[in-house]
Amino acid sequence: MSAFTEANRKAFDELATIYNTKPWQQALSAQFTKELHTRRAWLGLTANSSEGSKLLDYACGTGVVTKALGADFTTIRGIDISEKMVELYNAAAAQSSGDERPVAVVGDLLSTPHSASLAGSEWRDFDLAVICAGFHHFESPGEAVQRLVERLRPGGQLLIVDFLPFDDEVDRERKLREQMEHTHGPGHDFPDMTHTIKHSGFNEAQMSEFYTAAGLTDFGFNLAAEASSMELKNGKVERWMFFAKGRKAA
Ligand SMILES: C[S@@+](CC[C@H](N)C(=O)[O-])C[C@H]1O[C@@H](n2cnc3c(N)ncnc32)[C@H](O)[C@@H]1O
């Protein structure tokens, strides 16, 4: 695991204890859920599509994607590098009532070599793989798309939910943090996560390029109905969520 990925693992393990405890975090999760749910038809998910179908919730965290889209799939698997996030995911999954419960494991498909535990057939041939709010935390996003595409069945789809570019905001946060630490010492109640962000958002052209390079077709891209608000280490910010889909050749 690279030093950057290790920093993500550590930061999200620590964040897990307060994940979804603050009103703005709950509002953001509810927004992801609602926006994902309203895109079921756009993704071709229908009441009849669930028989034998498989969902991969990659960088699953506590399972926002699983909760929003899980009812459309028979088999649901989550993967995350943070052990604490995986524990929260599996605790929530234990409460679910379907025939087959969702299961998440600790793993990293993006490192070389990949986690050995993800080598089996159980971790292949997904109908849909989704990365929600994880893509801007990955070291090499183009490579991440390729690694996820390898896990799709022919004709399967990749969906990435992330944010439009927010570079100014990250720069502002870094500067404010430096100032705060210099004058007052760290004091705000949300941890600084700027060191876990490799790319400050993506635009449609960048996403289309990643998807085309990975051989995906039927590219689709759209934005959430409203901006998303977050209360980060140094104050309130607004970001725009996007949804990017593409299909592996049949
Ligand atoms: C902002 S959270 C999003 C979690 C969840 N998908 C959601 O929407 O609430 C980002 C997640 O990405 C995970 N992550 C970061 N780098 C990863 C990697 N290389 N492989 C798997 N998971 C990773 C983190 O541990 C964290 O749980």
CSV table of C-alpha atoms and ligand atoms in Angstrom, one decimal:
chain,number,residue,atom,x,y,z
A,1,MET,CA,0.0,0.0,0.0
A,2,SER,CA,1.4,3.4,-1.0
A,3,ALA,CA,2.0,6.1,1.7
A,4,PHE,CA,-1.0,8.1,0.2
A,5,THR,CA,-3.4,5.1,0.4
A,6,GLU,CA,-2.1,4.3,3.9
A,7,ALA,CA,-2.9,7.9,4.9
A,8,ASN,CA,-6.5,7.5,3.5
A,9,ARG,CA,-6.9,4.2,5.4
A,10,LYS,CA,-5.8,5.8,8.6
A,11,ALA,CA,-7.9,9.0,8.2
A,12,PHE,CA,-11.1,7.1,7.3
A,13,ASP,CA,-10.5,4.6,10.2
A,14,GLU,CA,-10.4,7.6,12.5
A,15,LEU,CA,-13.3,9.4,10.8
A,16,ALA,CA,-15.5,6.2,11.0
A,17,THR,CA,-16.3,7.0,14.7
A,18,ILE,CA,-18.1,10.3,13.7
A,19,TYR,CA,-19.2,9.3,10.2
A,20,ASN,CA,-22.8,10.3,9.6
A,21,THR,CA,-23.2,11.7,13.1
A,22,LYS,CA,-23.4,15.4,12.1
A,23,PRO,CA,-26.5,16.8,10.5
A,24,TRP,CA,-24.7,18.0,7.3
A,25,GLN,CA,-23.2,14.4,6.9
A,26,GLN,CA,-26.7,12.9,7.3
A,27,ALA,CA,-28.1,15.4,4.8
A,28,LEU,CA,-25.3,14.6,2.3
A,29,SER,CA,-25.9,10.8,2.6
A,30,ALA,CA,-29.6,11.4,2.1
A,31,GLN,CA,-28.8,13.4,-1.0
A,32,PHE,CA,-26.6,10.7,-2.4
A,33,THR,CA,-29.4,8.1,-1.7
A,34,LYS,CA,-32.1,10.2,-3.3
A,35,GLU,CA,-30.1,11.1,-6.3
A,36,LEU,CA,-29.0,7.5,-6.8
A,37,HIS,CA,-32.5,6.2,-6.4
A,38,THR,CA,-33.9,8.7,-9.0
A,39,ARG,CA,-31.3,7.3,-11.5
A,40,ARG,CA,-32.5,3.7,-11.4
A,41,ALA,CA,-34.2,4.0,-14.8
A,42,TRP,CA,-31.1,5.9,-16.3
A,43,LEU,CA,-29.0,2.9,-15.2
A,44,GLY,CA,-31.5,0.4,-16.7
A,45,LEU,CA,-32.4,-1.0,-13.3
A,46,THR,CA,-36.0,-2.3,-13.3
A,47,ALA,CA,-38.0,-4.5,-10.9
A,48,ASN,CA,-37.2,-7.4,-13.3
A,49,SER,CA,-33.5,-6.9,-13.5
A,50,SER,CA,-32.6,-8.2,-10.1
A,51,GLU,CA,-32.6,-12.0,-10.6
A,52,GLY,CA,-29.0,-13.2,-10.1
A,53,SER,CA,-27.5,-9.7,-10.6
A,54,LYS,CA,-24.4,-8.5,-8.7
A,55,LEU,CA,-23.6,-5.0,-7.3
A,56,LEU,CA,-20.1,-3.9,-6.3
A,57,ASP,CA,-20.0,-1.0,-3.9
A,58,TYR,CA,-16.3,0.0,-4.1
A,59,ALA,CA,-14.9,2.3,-1.4
A,60,CYS,CA,-18.2,1.5,0.2
A,61,GLY,CA,-17.7,3.3,3.5
A,62,THR,CA,-20.8,2.7,5.6
A,63,GLY,CA,-22.8,1.6,2.5
A,64,VAL,CA,-24.7,4.5,1.0
A,65,VAL,CA,-24.8,2.9,-2.5
A,66,THR,CA,-25.8,-0.5,-1.1
A,67,LYS,CA,-28.7,1.2,0.8
A,68,ALA,CA,-29.8,3.2,-2.3
A,69,LEU,CA,-29.6,0.5,-5.0
A,70,GLY,CA,-29.3,-2.8,-3.1
A,71,ALA,CA,-32.9,-3.7,-3.6
A,72,ASP,CA,-32.3,-4.1,-7.4
A,73,PHE,CA,-29.6,-6.8,-6.9
A,74,THR,CA,-29.3,-10.4,-5.5
A,75,THR,CA,-25.7,-10.3,-4.6
A,76,ILE,CA,-24.1,-7.2,-3.1
A,77,ARG,CA,-20.4,-6.9,-2.2
A,78,GLY,CA,-18.6,-4.0,-0.6
A,79,ILE,CA,-14.8,-3.2,-0.5
A,80,ASP,CA,-13.0,-0.6,1.4
A,81,ILE,CA,-9.5,0.0,2.7
A,82,SER,CA,-10.7,1.1,6.1
A,83,GLU,CA,-11.4,-1.7,8.5
A,84,LYS,CA,-13.6,0.5,10.7
A,85,MET,CA,-15.7,1.5,7.7
A,86,VAL,CA,-16.1,-2.2,6.8
A,87,GLU,CA,-17.2,-3.0,10.3
A,88,LEU,CA,-19.9,-0.2,10.2
A,89,TYR,CA,-21.0,-1.5,6.7
A,90,ASN,CA,-21.4,-5.1,7.9
A,91,ALA,CA,-23.2,-4.0,11.1
A,92,ALA,CA,-25.8,-2.2,9.0
A,93,ALA,CA,-26.0,-5.2,6.6
A,94,ALA,CA,-26.7,-7.5,9.5
A,95,GLN,CA,-30.0,-5.6,10.0
A,96,SER,CA,-31.1,-6.1,6.4
A,97,SER,CA,-33.8,-8.6,5.6
A,98,GLY,CA,-33.1,-9.9,2.0
A,99,ASP,CA,-32.3,-13.5,1.2
A,100,GLU,CA,-28.6,-12.8,0.8
A,101,ARG,CA,-27.1,-10.1,3.1
A,102,PRO,CA,-24.6,-7.6,1.6
A,103,VAL,CA,-21.0,-8.3,2.7
A,104,ALA,CA,-18.1,-6.0,2.7
A,105,VAL,CA,-14.4,-6.8,3.1
A,106,VAL,CA,-11.2,-4.9,3.7
A,107,GLY,CA,-9.3,-4.6,0.4
A,108,ASP,CA,-7.7,-2.5,-2.3
A,109,LEU,CA,-8.2,-3.3,-6.0
A,110,LEU,CA,-6.1,-0.3,-6.9
A,111,SER,CA,-2.7,-1.4,-5.4
A,112,THR,CA,-0.2,-3.7,-7.1
A,113,PRO,CA,-0.5,-6.5,-6.3
A,114,HIS,CA,-4.2,-6.4,-5.5
A,115,SER,CA,-5.4,-7.8,-2.2
A,116,ALA,CA,-5.2,-11.6,-2.6
A,117,SER,CA,-8.6,-12.0,-0.9
A,118,LEU,CA,-10.2,-10.4,-3.9
A,119,ALA,CA,-8.9,-12.9,-6.4
A,120,GLY,CA,-11.9,-15.3,-6.4
A,121,SER,CA,-14.8,-15.5,-8.8
A,122,GLU,CA,-17.1,-14.0,-6.1
A,123,TRP,CA,-15.3,-10.7,-6.9
A,124,ARG,CA,-15.8,-10.7,-10.6
A,125,ASP,CA,-18.7,-10.4,-13.2
A,126,PHE,CA,-20.5,-7.5,-11.5
A,127,ASP,CA,-23.5,-6.1,-13.4
A,128,LEU,CA,-22.9,-2.7,-11.8
A,129,ALA,CA,-19.8,-1.3,-9.9
A,130,VAL,CA,-20.3,2.0,-8.2
A,131,ILE,CA,-17.7,4.4,-6.5
A,132,CYS,CA,-19.5,7.0,-4.5
A,133,ALA,CA,-17.4,9.9,-3.1
A,134,GLY,CA,-14.3,7.8,-3.2
A,135,PHE,CA,-12.8,8.7,-6.6
A,136,HIS,CA,-11.2,11.9,-5.6
A,137,HIS,CA,-9.3,10.0,-2.8
A,138,PHE,CA,-7.6,7.6,-5.3
A,139,GLU,CA,-4.0,8.1,-6.3
A,140,SER,CA,-4.5,7.2,-10.1
A,141,PRO,CA,-8.1,7.7,-11.1
A,142,GLY,CA,-7.6,6.5,-14.7
A,143,GLU,CA,-6.1,3.2,-13.4
A,144,ALA,CA,-8.9,2.9,-10.9
A,145,VAL,CA,-11.4,3.0,-13.7
A,146,GLN,CA,-9.5,0.2,-15.5
A,147,ARG,CA,-9.3,-2.0,-12.4
A,148,LEU,CA,-13.0,-1.6,-11.8
A,149,VAL,CA,-13.9,-2.4,-15.4
A,150,GLU,CA,-11.9,-5.7,-15.1
A,151,ARG,CA,-14.4,-6.7,-12.4
A,152,LEU,CA,-17.5,-6.1,-14.6
A,153,ARG,CA,-19.2,-8.8,-16.6
A,154,PRO,CA,-19.4,-8.1,-20.4
A,155,GLY,CA,-22.1,-5.5,-20.8
A,156,GLY,CA,-21.8,-4.5,-17.1
A,157,GLN,CA,-21.8,-0.8,-16.1
A,158,LEU,CA,-19.5,1.5,-14.0
A,159,LEU,CA,-21.0,4.4,-12.2
A,160,ILE,CA,-18.9,7.0,-10.5
A,161,VAL,CA,-20.5,9.6,-8.2
A,162,ASP,CA,-18.1,12.4,-7.3
A,163,PHE,CA,-17.8,16.2,-7.4
A,164,LEU,CA,-17.1,18.8,-10.0
A,165,PRO,CA,-13.7,20.6,-9.6
A,166,PHE,CA,-13.2,22.2,-6.1
A,167,ASP,CA,-9.5,23.2,-6.3
A,168,ASP,CA,-10.1,26.7,-4.9
A,169,GLU,CA,-11.8,25.3,-1.9
A,170,VAL,CA,-8.9,22.8,-1.1
A,171,ASP,CA,-6.3,25.6,-1.5
A,172,ARG,CA,-8.4,27.9,0.8
A,173,GLU,CA,-8.7,25.1,3.4
A,174,ARG,CA,-5.0,24.3,3.4
A,175,LYS,CA,-4.1,28.0,3.8
A,176,LEU,CA,-6.7,28.5,6.6
A,177,ARG,CA,-5.5,25.4,8.4
A,178,GLU,CA,-1.9,26.7,8.3
A,179,GLN,CA,-3.0,30.1,9.6
A,180,MET,CA,-5.2,28.5,12.3
A,181,GLU,CA,-2.4,26.2,13.5
A,182,HIS,CA,0.0,29.1,13.6
A,183,THR,CA,-2.2,31.4,15.5
A,184,HIS,CA,-4.6,29.3,17.6
A,185,GLY,CA,-3.5,25.6,17.3
A,186,PRO,CA,-5.9,23.1,15.8
A,187,GLY,CA,-9.3,23.6,17.3
A,188,HIS,CA,-12.2,22.9,14.9
A,189,ASP,CA,-14.2,19.7,15.6
A,190,PHE,CA,-14.0,18.1,12.1
A,191,PRO,CA,-10.7,16.4,11.1
A,192,ASP,CA,-8.6,17.9,8.4
A,193,MET,CA,-9.0,15.5,5.3
A,194,THR,CA,-7.2,17.6,2.7
A,195,HIS,CA,-4.2,15.2,2.8
A,196,THR,CA,-6.5,12.4,1.7
A,197,ILE,CA,-7.6,14.2,-1.5
A,198,LYS,CA,-5.4,13.6,-4.6
A,199,HIS,CA,-7.6,15.2,-7.2
A,200,SER,CA,-9.9,18.1,-6.4
A,201,GLY,CA,-12.8,17.0,-8.4
A,202,PHE,CA,-13.3,16.1,-12.1
A,203,ASN,CA,-15.2,17.6,-15.1
A,204,GLU,CA,-17.2,15.8,-17.7
A,205,ALA,CA,-14.4,15.8,-20.3
A,206,GLN,CA,-12.0,14.2,-17.8
A,207,MET,CA,-14.5,11.5,-16.9
A,208,SER,CA,-15.2,10.8,-20.5
A,209,GLU,CA,-11.5,10.4,-21.2
A,210,PHE,CA,-11.0,7.9,-18.3
A,211,TYR,CA,-14.0,5.9,-19.5
A,212,THR,CA,-13.0,5.9,-23.2
A,213,ALA,CA,-9.4,4.9,-22.2
A,214,ALA,CA,-10.8,1.9,-20.3
A,215,GLY,CA,-12.9,0.8,-23.3
A,216,LEU,CA,-16.3,1.8,-21.9
A,217,THR,CA,-19.1,2.9,-24.2
A,218,ASP,CA,-22.5,4.6,-23.8
A,219,PHE,CA,-21.0,7.4,-21.6
A,220,GLY,CA,-23.6,9.4,-19.7
A,221,PHE,CA,-23.0,12.3,-17.3
A,222,ASN,CA,-25.3,14.5,-15.3
A,223,LEU,CA,-25.4,16.6,-12.1
A,224,ALA,CA,-27.4,16.5,-8.9
A,225,ALA,CA,-30.5,18.7,-8.7
A,226,GLU,CA,-28.9,20.9,-6.0
A,227,ALA,CA,-25.4,21.7,-4.7
A,228,SER,CA,-24.1,19.8,-1.7
A,229,SER,CA,-23.1,21.5,1.6
A,230,MET,CA,-20.4,20.4,3.8
A,231,GLU,CA,-19.0,21.7,7.1
A,232,LEU,CA,-15.3,20.9,6.8
A,233,LYS,CA,-12.4,21.7,9.1
A,234,ASN,CA,-12.3,25.3,8.2
A,235,GLY,CA,-15.9,26.1,7.5
A,236,LYS,CA,-18.9,25.6,5.1
A,237,VAL,CA,-18.3,24.7,1.5
A,238,GLU,CA,-20.5,23.9,-1.5
A,239,ARG,CA,-19.8,21.2,-4.1
A,240,TRP,CA,-21.7,19.8,-7.1
A,241,MET,CA,-22.2,16.1,-7.3
A,242,PHE,CA,-21.9,14.4,-10.7
A,243,PHE,CA,-23.0,11.0,-12.0
A,244,ALA,CA,-20.9,9.4,-14.7
A,245,LYS,CA,-21.8,6.0,-16.3
A,246,GLY,CA,-20.3,3.8,-18.9
A,247,ARG,CA,-20.7,0.2,-20.3
A,248,LYS,CA,-18.2,-2.6,-20.8
A,249,ALA,CA,-18.4,-4.1,-24.3
A,250,ALA,CA,-20.8,-7.1,-24.4
B,1,LIG,C1,-15.8,9.8,1.4
B,1,LIG,S1,-15.8,8.1,1.8
B,1,LIG,C2,-17.2,7.6,0.8
B,1,LIG,C3,-17.9,6.3,1.4
B,1,LIG,C4,-19.2,5.9,0.8
B,1,LIG,N1,-19.0,5.4,-0.6
B,1,LIG,C5,-20.2,7.0,0.9
B,1,LIG,O1,-20.6,7.5,-0.2
B,1,LIG,O2,-20.5,7.4,2.0
B,1,LIG,C6,-14.5,7.5,0.9
B,1,LIG,C7,-14.1,6.1,1.1
B,1,LIG,O3,-13.1,5.6,0.2
B,1,LIG,C8,-12.3,4.7,0.9
B,1,LIG,N2,-11.1,4.5,0.1
B,1,LIG,C9,-10.1,5.4,-0.1
B,1,LIG,N3,-9.1,4.9,-0.9
B,1,LIG,C10,-9.5,3.6,-1.2
B,1,LIG,C11,-8.9,2.6,-2.0
B,1,LIG,N4,-7.7,2.7,-2.6
B,1,LIG,N5,-9.6,1.4,-2.1
B,1,LIG,C12,-10.8,1.2,-1.4
B,1,LIG,N6,-11.4,2.2,-0.7
B,1,LIG,C13,-10.7,3.4,-0.5
B,1,LIG,C14,-12.1,5.3,2.3
B,1,LIG,O4,-11.7,4.4,3.3
B,1,LIG,C15,-13.6,5.8,2.5
B,1,LIG,O5,-14.4,4.8,3.2
